[in-house]
mmCIF file of C-alpha atoms in Angstrom:
data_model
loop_
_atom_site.group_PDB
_atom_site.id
_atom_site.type_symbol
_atom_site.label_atom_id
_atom_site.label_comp_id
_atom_site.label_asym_id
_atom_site.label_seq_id
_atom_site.Cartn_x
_atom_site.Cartn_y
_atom_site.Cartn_z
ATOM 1 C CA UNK A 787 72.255 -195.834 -6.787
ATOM 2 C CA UNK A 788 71.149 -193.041 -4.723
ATOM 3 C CA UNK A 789 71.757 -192.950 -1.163
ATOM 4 C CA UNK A 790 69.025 -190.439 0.994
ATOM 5 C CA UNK A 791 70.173 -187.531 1.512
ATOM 6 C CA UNK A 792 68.756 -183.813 2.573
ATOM 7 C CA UNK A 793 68.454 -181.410 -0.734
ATOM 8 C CA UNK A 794 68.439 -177.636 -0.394
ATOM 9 C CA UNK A 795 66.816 -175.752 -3.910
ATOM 10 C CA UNK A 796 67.840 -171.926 -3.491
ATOM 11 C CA UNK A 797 66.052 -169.322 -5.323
ATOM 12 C CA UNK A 798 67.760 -166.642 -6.403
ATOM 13 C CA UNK A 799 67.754 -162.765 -7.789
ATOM 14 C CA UNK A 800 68.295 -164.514 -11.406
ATOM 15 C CA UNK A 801 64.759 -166.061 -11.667
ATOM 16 C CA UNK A 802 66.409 -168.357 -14.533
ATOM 17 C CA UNK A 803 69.397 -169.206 -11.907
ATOM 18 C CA UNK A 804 68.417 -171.751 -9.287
ATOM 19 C CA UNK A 805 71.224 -173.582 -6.832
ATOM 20 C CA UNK A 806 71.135 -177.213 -5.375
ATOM 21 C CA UNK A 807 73.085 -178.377 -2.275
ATOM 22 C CA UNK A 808 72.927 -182.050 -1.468
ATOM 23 C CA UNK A 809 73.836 -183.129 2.289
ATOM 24 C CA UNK A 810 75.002 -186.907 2.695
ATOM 25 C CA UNK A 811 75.962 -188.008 5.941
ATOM 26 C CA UNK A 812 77.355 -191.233 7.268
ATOM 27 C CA UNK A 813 78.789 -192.168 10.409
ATOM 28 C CA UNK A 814 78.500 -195.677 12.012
ATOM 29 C CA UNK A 815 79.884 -194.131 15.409
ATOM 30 C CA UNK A 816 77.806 -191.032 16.341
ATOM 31 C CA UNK A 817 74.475 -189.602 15.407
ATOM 32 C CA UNK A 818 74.747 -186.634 13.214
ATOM 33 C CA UNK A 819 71.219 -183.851 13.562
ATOM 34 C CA UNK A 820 70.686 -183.833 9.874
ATOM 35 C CA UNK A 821 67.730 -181.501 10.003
ATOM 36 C CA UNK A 822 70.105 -179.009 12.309
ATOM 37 C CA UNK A 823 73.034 -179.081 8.999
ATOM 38 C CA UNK A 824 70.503 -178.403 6.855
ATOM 39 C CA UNK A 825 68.817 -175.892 9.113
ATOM 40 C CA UNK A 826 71.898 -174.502 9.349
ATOM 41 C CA UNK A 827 73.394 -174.487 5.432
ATOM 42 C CA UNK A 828 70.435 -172.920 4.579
ATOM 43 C CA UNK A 829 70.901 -170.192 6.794
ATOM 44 C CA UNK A 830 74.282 -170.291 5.753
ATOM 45 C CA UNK A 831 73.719 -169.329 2.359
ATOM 46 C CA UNK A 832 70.814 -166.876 2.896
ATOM 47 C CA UNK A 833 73.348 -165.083 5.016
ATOM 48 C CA UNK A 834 76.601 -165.352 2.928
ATOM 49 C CA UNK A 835 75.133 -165.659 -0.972
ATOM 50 C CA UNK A 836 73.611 -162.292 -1.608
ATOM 51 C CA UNK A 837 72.138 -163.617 -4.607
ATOM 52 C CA UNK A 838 70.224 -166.068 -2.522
ATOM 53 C CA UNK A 839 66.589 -164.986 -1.817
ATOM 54 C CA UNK A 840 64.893 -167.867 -0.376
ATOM 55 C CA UNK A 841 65.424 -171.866 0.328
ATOM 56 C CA UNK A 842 63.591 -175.088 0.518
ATOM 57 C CA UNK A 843 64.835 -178.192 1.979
ATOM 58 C CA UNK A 844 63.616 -181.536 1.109
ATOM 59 C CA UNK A 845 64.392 -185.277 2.490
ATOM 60 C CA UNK A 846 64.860 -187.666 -0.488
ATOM 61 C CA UNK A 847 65.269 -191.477 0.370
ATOM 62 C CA UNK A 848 67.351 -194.405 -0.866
ATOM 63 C CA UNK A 849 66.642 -195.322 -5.004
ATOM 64 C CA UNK A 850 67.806 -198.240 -6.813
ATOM 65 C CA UNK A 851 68.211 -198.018 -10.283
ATOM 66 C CA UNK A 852 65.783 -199.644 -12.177
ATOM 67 C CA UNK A 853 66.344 -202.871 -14.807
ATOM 68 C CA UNK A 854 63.920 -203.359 -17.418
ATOM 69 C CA UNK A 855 62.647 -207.069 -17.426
ATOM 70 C CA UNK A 856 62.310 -208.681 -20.912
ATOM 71 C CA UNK A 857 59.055 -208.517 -22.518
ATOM 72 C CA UNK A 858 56.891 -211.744 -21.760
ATOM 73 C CA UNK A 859 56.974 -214.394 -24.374
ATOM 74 C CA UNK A 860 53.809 -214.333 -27.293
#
């Protein structure tokens, strides 16, 4: 299972070379900004990876693996 979770793809000087970072958060106490980590990670690594040339970031939800049902009887 896959929980959602905020994905950053970062392009780099190697056009063959790409890097992912994935961001989970949980906290049942306080509310975390998860657009402001990401917002900030990315800047992060544009500032601190020289090989990093440009990021995305992307929002991916909760997936449940998927079970094949059994084919219908003839």
């Amino acid at each position: 299972m896959e929980f959602p979770h905020n994905r950053i793809t970062a392009k780099t000087t190697n056009e063959d070379t790409t890097a992912y970072v994935s961001i989970y958060v949980q906290s049942d106490s306080f509310s975390i900004d998860e657009a402001g980590l990401t917002a900030a990670v990315q800047q992060w690594l544009l500032d601190n990876a020289p090989e990093v040339v440009a990021t995305r970031a992307e929002r991916r939800e909760q997936t449940f693996p998927v079970t094949e049902l059994p084919p219908l009887p003839a």
